[in-house]
Amino acid sequence: MKQNQWRNDFPDYIPEFAQIRRDCIIEEGKRFMQNSIPEKTPYFRLFSQQLRYISPVFWIWQVLIFLGVLFLSISIPGGEMFAGELLYYTGPLVGILAYPEMFRDLFYDMSEIENSCKNNSATLFTMRLLIVGIMNLFLLTVLAAVTSQAWDDSFLRTAVFGLTPFLWIHLTALPLLHVMHIRSRIGALALSALMTATAWILGVMKLHPLEMEYGSMLIWTFALAMGAILLSVELGILAKERKNGEEGILWS
């Protein structure tokens, strides 16, 4: 009787559901979505689809870096600078446009729309991460081969001196991106440029053992291995957080 009176006085009144009934409705909704959504896109097709959305600026930048390092390898005499030192200063530039591509859904305020797709946000983020990471590592390997061949230096030592600052810059920048809550392309580019400039300053001040001695090489190899492990863990945690965020948006 009381509910009928409320319904007559307030036409828009909606009675509250019991908690058990509310949980049952949510579970029914989840089962319906799981059964009604088609099978997820195969990873190879999803990879090729995300590849098409990578900005042309990213690819042009990779080509410019390659041509610039090639020019420096030809024009600078080998006695003035060794191959590993050249790659130490130019390697970090390879990944300076990585964040605008990896986090494009956040920077364009499209994360909620992407989270509502049948392929969750963590999967799409992983695909973009693979595209950017494979391209950056491939280019760094090619640059190490070019510079070591041009100056008759060791390929392995050149690659270690180029990859180590690259990994540690991203290992440091990713937490800063999260802590500082940067959600714009300009902010991400500024952070990448700042971390790259910091690595250059450390190089100029000789705060790292750039001499190609045996003990120095062991230190750099250890730093490279630790950077690769820690960065992999960090990216895995980031992907897991994005997956948890996707569930919260859909079923909150």
PDB file of C-alpha atoms in Angstrom, residues 41-54 59 123-124 127-128 130-131:
ATOM      1  CA  THR A  41      39.846 -11.168 -32.613  1.00  0.00           C
ATOM      2  CA  PRO A  42      42.916 -13.368 -33.316  1.00  0.00           C
ATOM      3  CA  TYR A  43      46.111 -11.781 -32.037  1.00  0.00           C
ATOM      4  CA  PHE A  44      47.691 -11.577 -35.484  1.00  0.00           C
ATOM      5  CA  ARG A  45      44.699  -9.696 -36.914  1.00  0.00           C
ATOM      6  CA  LEU A  46      44.530  -7.469 -33.833  1.00  0.00           C
ATOM      7  CA  PHE A  47      48.244  -6.718 -34.207  1.00  0.00           C
ATOM      8  CA  SER A  48      47.782  -5.730 -37.872  1.00  0.00           C
ATOM      9  CA  GLN A  49      44.755  -3.583 -37.003  1.00  0.00           C
ATOM     10  CA  GLN A  50      46.629  -1.662 -34.312  1.00  0.00           C
ATOM     11  CA  LEU A  51      49.572  -1.302 -36.697  1.00  0.00           C
ATOM     12  CA  ARG A  52      47.391   0.755 -39.019  1.00  0.00           C
ATOM     13  CA  TYR A  53      46.562   3.231 -36.250  1.00  0.00           C
ATOM     14  CA  ILE A  54      50.175   4.073 -35.411  1.00  0.00           C
ATOM     15  CA  TRP A  59      57.497   6.068 -38.569  1.00  0.00           C
ATOM     16  CA  THR A 123      45.120  -6.564 -24.891  1.00  0.00           C
ATOM     17  CA  LEU A 124      45.048  -3.456 -27.078  1.00  0.00           C
ATOM     18  CA  MET A 127      49.539  -4.881 -29.040  1.00  0.00           C
ATOM     19  CA  ARG A 128      50.618  -1.232 -29.229  1.00  0.00           C
ATOM     20  CA  LEU A 130      54.676  -4.801 -29.011  1.00  0.00           C
ATOM     21  CA  ILE A 131      54.567  -2.665 -32.149  1.00  0.00           C
TER      22      ILE A 131
END
